[in-house]
Coordinates of C-alpha atoms in Angstrom, one line a residue:
M113 CA -2.8 -18.7 -18.1
R114 CA -5.2 -17.8 -15.3
I115 CA -5.4 -14.1 -14.6
L116 CA -6.5 -12.2 -11.5
H117 CA -7.7 -8.7 -12.5
T118 CA -7.8 -6.0 -9.8
S119 CA -7.4 -2.2 -9.7
D120 CA -7.8 1.0 -7.8
W121 CA -6.3 0.0 -4.5
H122 CA -5.6 3.6 -3.5
L123 CA -3.1 2.6 -0.9
G124 CA -2.7 5.4 1.7
R125 CA -6.3 6.7 1.2
S126 CA -8.2 7.9 4.2
L127 CA -11.9 8.2 4.7
L128 CA -13.0 11.6 6.1
G129 CA -9.7 11.9 8.0
K130 CA -9.7 8.3 9.2
R131 CA -6.5 6.4 8.4
R132 CA -7.1 3.0 6.8
S133 CA -3.6 1.4 6.8
A134 CA -4.8 -1.6 8.9
E135 CA -7.6 -2.2 6.4
F136 CA -5.2 -2.1 3.5
S137 CA -2.9 -4.6 5.2
Q138 CA -5.8 -7.0 5.7
L139 CA -6.8 -6.6 2.1
L140 CA -3.3 -7.4 0.8
N141 CA -3.0 -10.4 3.0
W142 CA -6.3 -11.7 1.7
M143 CA -5.1 -11.0 -1.9
L144 CA -2.1 -13.2 -1.3
Q145 CA -4.4 -16.0 -0.1
C146 CA -6.7 -15.5 -3.1
I147 CA -3.7 -15.9 -5.5
E148 CA -2.8 -19.2 -3.8
Q149 CA -6.4 -20.5 -3.6
Q150 CA -7.3 -19.6 -7.2
Q151 CA -3.8 -20.7 -8.5
I152 CA -3.3 -17.4 -10.2
E153 CA -0.5 -17.2 -12.8
V154 CA -0.8 -13.6 -13.8
L155 CA -1.8 -10.7 -11.5
I156 CA -2.9 -7.5 -13.2
I157 CA -3.2 -4.3 -11.1
A158 CA -4.9 -1.9 -13.5
G159 CA -3.8 1.5 -12.1
D160 CA -4.3 3.7 -9.0
I161 CA -2.1 1.6 -6.8
F162 CA -1.6 4.6 -4.6
D163 CA -4.0 7.4 -3.7
T164 CA -1.6 10.2 -4.3
T165 CA 1.6 10.8 -6.3
T166 CA 3.6 11.1 -3.1
P167 CA 2.5 8.0 -1.1
S168 CA 3.4 7.7 2.6
V169 CA 6.1 5.4 3.8
T170 CA 3.5 3.0 5.2
A171 CA 1.7 2.8 1.8
Q172 CA 5.1 2.2 0.0
D173 CA 6.0 -0.6 2.5
Q174 CA 2.6 -2.3 1.9
Y175 CA 3.1 -2.2 -1.8
Y176 CA 6.6 -3.5 -1.9
N177 CA 6.0 -6.1 0.7
F178 CA 3.0 -7.4 -1.2
L179 CA 4.9 -7.6 -4.5
A180 CA 7.7 -9.6 -2.8
A181 CA 5.3 -12.0 -1.2
A182 CA 3.2 -12.4 -4.3
A183 CA 6.3 -13.0 -6.5
A184 CA 7.3 -15.7 -4.0
K185 CA 4.1 -17.7 -4.6
S186 CA 4.9 -20.7 -6.7
C187 CA 1.8 -20.4 -8.8
C188 CA 2.1 -16.6 -9.6
R189 CA 4.4 -16.3 -12.6
H190 CA 3.9 -12.6 -13.4
I191 CA 2.6 -9.4 -11.8
V192 CA 1.7 -6.5 -14.2
V193 CA 1.3 -3.0 -12.7
I194 CA 0.1 -0.1 -14.8
G195 CA 0.0 3.5 -13.7
G196 CA -3.3 5.2 -13.0
N197 CA -4.2 8.9 -12.9
H198 CA -3.6 9.0 -9.1
D199 CA -0.1 7.5 -9.5
S200 CA 3.2 9.1 -10.2
A201 CA 4.5 7.4 -13.3
S202 CA 8.1 8.2 -12.4
F203 CA 7.7 6.8 -8.9
L204 CA 6.3 3.5 -10.2
N205 CA 8.9 3.2 -12.9
A206 CA 11.9 4.0 -10.7
P207 CA 12.4 0.4 -9.3
G208 CA 11.2 -1.2 -12.5
A209 CA 14.6 -2.9 -13.4
I210 CA 14.9 -4.4 -9.9
L211 CA 11.3 -5.6 -9.8
K212 CA 11.6 -7.2 -13.2
N213 CA 13.9 -9.8 -11.6
L214 CA 10.9 -10.8 -9.6
N215 CA 8.8 -11.0 -12.8
V216 CA 7.0 -7.8 -11.8
H217 CA 6.4 -5.7 -15.0
V218 CA 5.7 -2.0 -14.3
V219 CA 4.4 0.3 -17.0
G220 CA 3.9 3.7 -15.3
Q221 CA 3.3 5.7 -18.4
A222 CA 3.1 5.4 -22.2
C223 CA 6.3 4.2 -23.6
E224 CA 8.3 6.0 -26.3
N225 CA 8.4 2.8 -28.3
I226 CA 4.9 1.5 -28.1
R227 CA 6.2 -2.1 -28.5
D228 CA 7.6 -1.8 -25.0
E229 CA 4.0 -1.9 -23.7
V230 CA 3.5 -5.4 -25.2
L231 CA 4.6 -8.2 -22.9
L232 CA 5.2 -11.8 -23.6
L233 CA 4.4 -13.8 -20.5
D234 CA 5.8 -17.3 -20.1
N235 CA 4.0 -20.1 -18.4
H236 CA 5.3 -22.8 -16.1
Q237 CA 6.6 -24.8 -19.0
G238 CA 8.7 -21.9 -20.1
E239 CA 6.6 -21.3 -23.2
V240 CA 4.8 -18.1 -24.1
G241 CA 1.3 -18.4 -22.6
L242 CA -0.1 -14.9 -23.0
V243 CA 0.4 -11.7 -24.9
L244 CA -0.4 -8.6 -22.7
A245 CA -0.7 -5.1 -24.0
A246 CA 0.0 -3.2 -20.7
V247 CA -1.4 0.2 -21.6
P248 CA -1.4 2.6 -18.6
F249 CA -3.3 5.8 -18.0
L250 CA -2.6 8.1 -21.0
S251 CA -1.9 11.6 -19.8
D252 CA -2.0 14.8 -21.8
R253 CA 1.7 14.7 -22.5
D254 CA 1.4 11.1 -23.8
I255 CA -1.4 11.6 -26.3
R256 CA -1.8 15.2 -27.3
R257 CA -0.4 18.7 -27.4
Y258 CA -2.6 21.7 -27.0
E259 CA -3.0 24.0 -30.0
S260 CA -3.5 27.7 -29.3
L261 CA -7.0 28.9 -30.3
A262 CA -8.3 25.3 -30.6
S263 CA -11.9 24.9 -29.4
L264 CA -12.9 22.6 -26.6
S265 CA -14.6 20.3 -29.1
D266 CA -11.5 20.2 -31.2
K267 CA -9.4 19.2 -28.2
D268 CA -11.9 16.5 -27.3
Q269 CA -11.7 15.1 -30.8
Q270 CA -7.9 15.1 -30.5
V271 CA -8.1 13.1 -27.3
V272 CA -10.4 10.5 -28.8
A273 CA -8.4 10.2 -31.9
A274 CA -5.1 9.8 -29.9
Y275 CA -6.7 7.1 -27.7
H276 CA -7.7 5.1 -30.8
Q277 CA -4.3 5.6 -32.5
H278 CA -2.5 4.3 -29.4
Y279 CA -4.7 1.2 -28.9
E280 CA -4.6 0.4 -32.6
E281 CA -0.8 0.5 -32.7
V282 CA -0.6 -1.7 -29.6
A283 CA -3.2 -4.1 -30.9
R284 CA -1.3 -4.4 -34.2
H285 CA 1.9 -5.5 -32.6
A286 CA 0.2 -7.7 -30.0
K287 CA -1.8 -9.5 -32.7
K288 CA 1.4 -10.5 -34.6
L289 CA 2.8 -12.0 -31.4
A290 CA -0.4 -13.7 -30.4
D291 CA -0.8 -15.3 -33.9
K292 CA 2.8 -16.4 -33.8
H293 CA 2.5 -18.2 -30.5
Q294 CA -1.2 -19.1 -30.8
V295 CA -2.1 -17.7 -27.4
P296 CA -4.7 -15.2 -26.0
M297 CA -4.0 -11.5 -26.1
V298 CA -5.1 -9.2 -23.3
A299 CA -5.1 -5.4 -22.9
T300 CA -5.2 -3.1 -19.9
G301 CA -6.4 0.5 -19.6
H302 CA -7.0 3.1 -17.0
L303 CA -9.7 5.4 -18.4
F304 CA -13.4 6.3 -18.2
M305 CA -15.6 4.5 -20.8
T306 CA -19.0 5.8 -21.8
G307 CA -21.8 4.8 -19.5
G308 CA -19.5 4.0 -16.6
L309 CA -21.2 4.0 -13.2
T310 CA -19.5 6.0 -10.4
S311 CA -20.5 7.0 -6.8
E312 CA -20.5 10.4 -5.4
G313 CA -17.5 10.9 -3.2
D314 CA -15.5 7.9 -4.5
G315 CA -12.7 10.1 -5.7
V316 CA -13.0 9.2 -9.4
R317 CA -11.8 12.2 -11.4
D318 CA -12.9 13.1 -14.9
L319 CA -9.8 12.1 -16.9
Y320 CA -10.6 14.2 -19.9
V321 CA -13.2 16.9 -19.8
G322 CA -15.9 16.6 -22.5
T323 CA -14.8 13.1 -23.8
L324 CA -16.6 11.0 -21.2
G325 CA -19.4 10.1 -23.6
Q326 CA -17.1 9.4 -26.5
L327 CA -14.7 6.6 -25.4
K328 CA -16.7 3.5 -26.3
S329 CA -16.0 -0.2 -26.6
D330 CA -14.9 0.1 -30.2
L331 CA -11.7 1.7 -28.8
F332 CA -10.4 -1.9 -28.3
S333 CA -9.6 -4.2 -31.1
P334 CA -11.9 -7.3 -31.4
D335 CA -8.7 -9.3 -31.4
F336 CA -8.3 -8.7 -27.6
N337 CA -9.7 -11.7 -25.8
Y338 CA -9.9 -9.7 -22.5
V339 CA -9.6 -6.1 -21.5
A340 CA -8.7 -5.4 -17.8
L341 CA -9.8 -1.8 -16.9
G342 CA -9.2 0.4 -13.9
H343 CA -10.4 3.8 -12.8
I344 CA -14.1 3.3 -12.1
H345 CA -14.7 1.8 -8.6
Q346 CA -17.9 -0.2 -9.3
P347 CA -17.3 -3.5 -11.0
Q348 CA -19.0 -3.6 -14.4
K349 CA -19.0 -4.7 -18.0
V350 CA -18.4 -2.1 -20.7
G351 CA -21.2 -2.0 -23.3
G352 CA -22.6 -5.3 -21.9
L353 CA -19.5 -7.1 -23.2
N354 CA -18.3 -10.0 -21.0
H355 CA -14.6 -9.6 -22.0
I356 CA -14.3 -5.8 -21.3
R357 CA -14.5 -5.2 -17.6
Y358 CA -13.8 -2.9 -14.7
S359 CA -12.9 -5.0 -11.6
G360 CA -13.7 -2.0 -9.4
S361 CA -11.9 -1.0 -6.2
P362 CA -11.5 -3.9 -3.7
L363 CA -12.4 -1.5 -0.8
P364 CA -15.3 1.0 -0.6
M365 CA -13.9 4.4 -1.2
C366 CA -16.9 6.3 0.2
F367 CA -20.1 5.7 2.1
D368 CA -22.0 5.5 -1.2
E369 CA -20.3 2.2 -1.8
C370 CA -20.8 0.7 1.7
E371 CA -23.8 -1.5 0.7
R372 CA -22.2 -2.8 -2.5
S373 CA -20.1 -6.0 -2.6
K374 CA -16.5 -5.6 -3.7
Q375 CA -14.8 -8.1 -6.0
V376 CA -11.8 -9.2 -8.0
L377 CA -12.0 -11.0 -11.3
V378 CA -10.5 -14.4 -12.2
V379 CA -10.1 -14.8 -15.9
D380 CA -9.6 -18.1 -17.8
F381 CA -9.5 -18.8 -21.5
N382 CA -11.1 -21.8 -23.3
Q383 CA -9.8 -23.6 -26.4
E384 CA -11.0 -20.8 -28.6
H385 CA -9.3 -18.2 -26.4
Q386 CA -12.6 -16.8 -25.2
A387 CA -12.5 -15.3 -21.7
E388 CA -14.4 -17.0 -18.9
V389 CA -14.7 -14.5 -16.0
T390 CA -15.5 -15.4 -12.4
A391 CA -16.1 -12.8 -9.7
V392 CA -14.5 -13.5 -6.3
E393 CA -16.1 -11.4 -3.5
V394 CA -13.7 -9.4 -1.3
P395 CA -14.4 -9.7 2.4
T396 CA -15.3 -6.7 4.5
F397 CA -12.4 -5.6 6.6
Q398 CA -13.9 -2.5 8.1
R399 CA -17.6 -2.1 8.2
L400 CA -19.1 1.1 6.9
H401 CA -22.8 1.8 7.7
R402 CA -25.4 4.5 7.1
I403 CA -28.3 5.4 9.3
R404 CA -31.1 8.0 8.6
G405 CA -34.1 9.4 10.5
D406 CA -35.2 11.5 13.4
L407 CA -33.4 11.4 16.8
K408 CA -35.4 8.5 18.1
S409 CA -34.8 6.4 15.0
L410 CA -31.1 7.2 15.1
Q411 CA -30.7 6.3 18.7
S412 CA -32.6 3.1 18.2
A413 CA -30.4 2.2 15.2
I414 CA -27.2 2.9 17.2
E415 CA -28.4 0.7 20.1
E416 CA -28.9 -2.2 17.6
L417 CA -25.4 -1.6 16.1
K418 CA -23.9 -1.5 19.6
R419 CA -25.3 -5.0 20.3
Q420 CA -23.4 -6.3 17.3
N421 CA -20.2 -5.5 19.1
E422 CA -18.0 -4.8 16.1
S423 CA -16.0 -1.9 14.7
I424 CA -18.4 0.3 12.6
W425 CA -17.8 3.6 10.9
L426 CA -21.0 5.6 10.6
E427 CA -22.5 8.2 8.3
V428 CA -25.5 9.7 10.1
S429 CA -28.2 11.7 8.4
Y430 CA -30.6 13.5 10.8
Q431 CA -34.0 14.0 9.1
S432 CA -36.7 15.7 11.1
D433 CA -38.6 19.0 11.5
E434 CA -37.5 19.3 15.1
L435 CA -34.3 21.4 15.7
Q436 CA -31.5 19.4 17.4
S437 CA -28.8 21.9 18.1
N438 CA -26.7 19.5 20.2
L439 CA -27.2 16.5 18.0
R440 CA -23.5 15.5 17.7
A441 CA -23.0 15.7 21.4
V442 CA -26.1 13.5 22.1
L443 CA -25.0 10.8 19.6
T444 CA -21.3 11.0 20.7
E445 CA -22.4 10.3 24.3
Q446 CA -24.5 7.3 23.1
I447 CA -21.6 5.6 21.3
K448 CA -19.2 6.1 24.2
D449 CA -17.5 2.8 25.3
S450 CA -18.5 1.1 22.0
Q451 CA -16.6 0.3 18.8
I452 CA -18.8 2.7 16.8
E453 CA -17.4 5.9 15.3
I454 CA -19.4 8.7 13.6
L455 CA -17.3 9.9 10.7
K456 CA -19.9 12.1 9.1
L457 CA -23.0 13.8 10.4
N458 CA -25.5 15.4 8.1
N459 CA -28.0 17.6 10.0
Q460 CA -30.4 18.1 7.1
Q461 CA -33.1 19.7 9.3
R462 CA -30.7 22.5 10.4
Q463 CA -29.7 23.1 6.8
A464 CA -33.4 23.5 5.8
V465 CA -34.3 25.8 8.7
H466 CA -31.3 28.0 8.3
L467 CA -31.2 28.2 4.6
Q468 CA -29.2 31.4 4.6
A469 CA -26.4 29.7 6.6
T470 CA -26.1 26.7 4.2
D471 CA -22.6 27.7 3.1
T472 CA -21.3 27.9 6.7
L473 CA -22.7 24.5 7.6
E474 CA -21.2 22.7 4.7
S475 CA -17.6 21.5 5.2
L476 CA -15.2 21.3 2.3
E477 CA -15.1 17.5 2.7
E478 CA -18.8 17.5 1.7
L479 CA -18.2 19.5 -1.5
S480 CA -16.4 18.5 -4.7
V481 CA -14.2 21.1 -6.4
D482 CA -17.0 21.5 -9.0
D483 CA -19.5 22.3 -6.2
V484 CA -17.2 25.0 -4.9
F485 CA -16.9 26.6 -8.3
K486 CA -20.7 26.4 -8.9
R487 CA -21.2 28.2 -5.5
L488 CA -19.0 31.0 -6.8
L489 CA -21.0 31.2 -10.1
D490 CA -24.2 31.5 -8.0
R491 CA -22.7 34.3 -5.8
Q492 CA -21.5 36.2 -8.9
N493 CA -25.0 35.8 -10.6
I494 CA -23.4 34.4 -13.7
P495 CA -26.1 33.8 -16.4
D496 CA -27.1 30.2 -17.1
N497 CA -26.1 30.4 -20.7
Q498 CA -22.5 31.2 -19.8
R499 CA -22.0 28.5 -17.1
P500 CA -21.4 25.4 -19.2
E501 CA -18.3 26.8 -21.0
L502 CA -17.0 28.4 -17.8
L503 CA -17.4 25.0 -15.9
M504 CA -15.6 23.1 -18.7
T505 CA -12.7 25.6 -18.8
Y506 CA -12.4 25.3 -15.0
Q507 CA -12.5 21.5 -15.2
E508 CA -9.8 21.5 -17.9
T509 CA -7.6 23.8 -15.8
L510 CA -8.0 21.4 -12.8
H511 CA -7.1 18.5 -15.1
R512 CA -3.9 20.2 -16.3
L513 CA -3.0 21.0 -12.7
H514 CA -3.4 17.3 -11.6
H515 CA -1.5 15.8 -14.5
D516 CA 1.3 18.4 -15.1
Q517 CA 2.5 18.4 -11.5
E518 CA 5.3 15.8 -11.9

């Protein structure tokens, strides 16, 4: 059965305060066309369907309208949705029984009976064509319990061991079914694998503090013919293996991603059930662009962009020894009556000249939560040898806050 692997839609996400609902609508319409053109039989959405656990009405409408339209496609037999760390598992699971009538299979969180995560997907002949281990994001409550007085390293080892145990149990059950029906077996996951490439500002959270270098490709049974992963926004292979892949987000989540192509992955299987993966590039629906330089260079670049007569969201970095106190006003006046919008302006010269005022010139949107905590450590003159443990404790506290809020 031909699979379309995608993930990390983050419906409802904005960019520096700019709403992107029109962009998401264009993406989903394109996805429907892709399903038809590629004759996709199984669509996998590997987590982070929404950007928050309480998605807006618009984001919900886009999601459900897409599922209904995709399920109506004659070629698409099954849609498999797994929960990501940004999603509310209970929200995803709530309409599960209704969606199942449309052959939409939702696994928002780890199941009490691990066999419920293993799906038998039938083909157009009514025969089992694929065994799919639909493993979602595994939260703290799914895979471990904190022990009082346990060290951070002990907790890390518990997480890694729990991950392996979960995937081993799922693989064992899936293997029996795959052998019985003589079909490929596929797994999903929403996690951070060692060596994964991310971008600053893409919104990817560390899922488990301290374990990021320990989850490796040996987590997955060699019996899995393909592993469809979500969480990291850059498309990539895990450990150089062709059959363990991140599809990446279909839209750029930050300006760091604006020059990288986005893609979804089409997966076929040969007679030996080996995965053959083809990347399909996602069109650009809203252009993001970066320009850097002194005032003259910036103005020249903007004039060139204006001649292109298209909607462009800009990140501008002013780089010069000359002080430009009214830089934003000058550039705003230049883009008047054009389709260009400046979403972010970095006045690097001003930050260098007024070093003491750095904190007041940085906005919270430009800082991660870790950056804010590090600023506090600096102000309190915390010794360097105490910082790593304080930072890890802070990150773990944040992680518990994110994942215990439901």
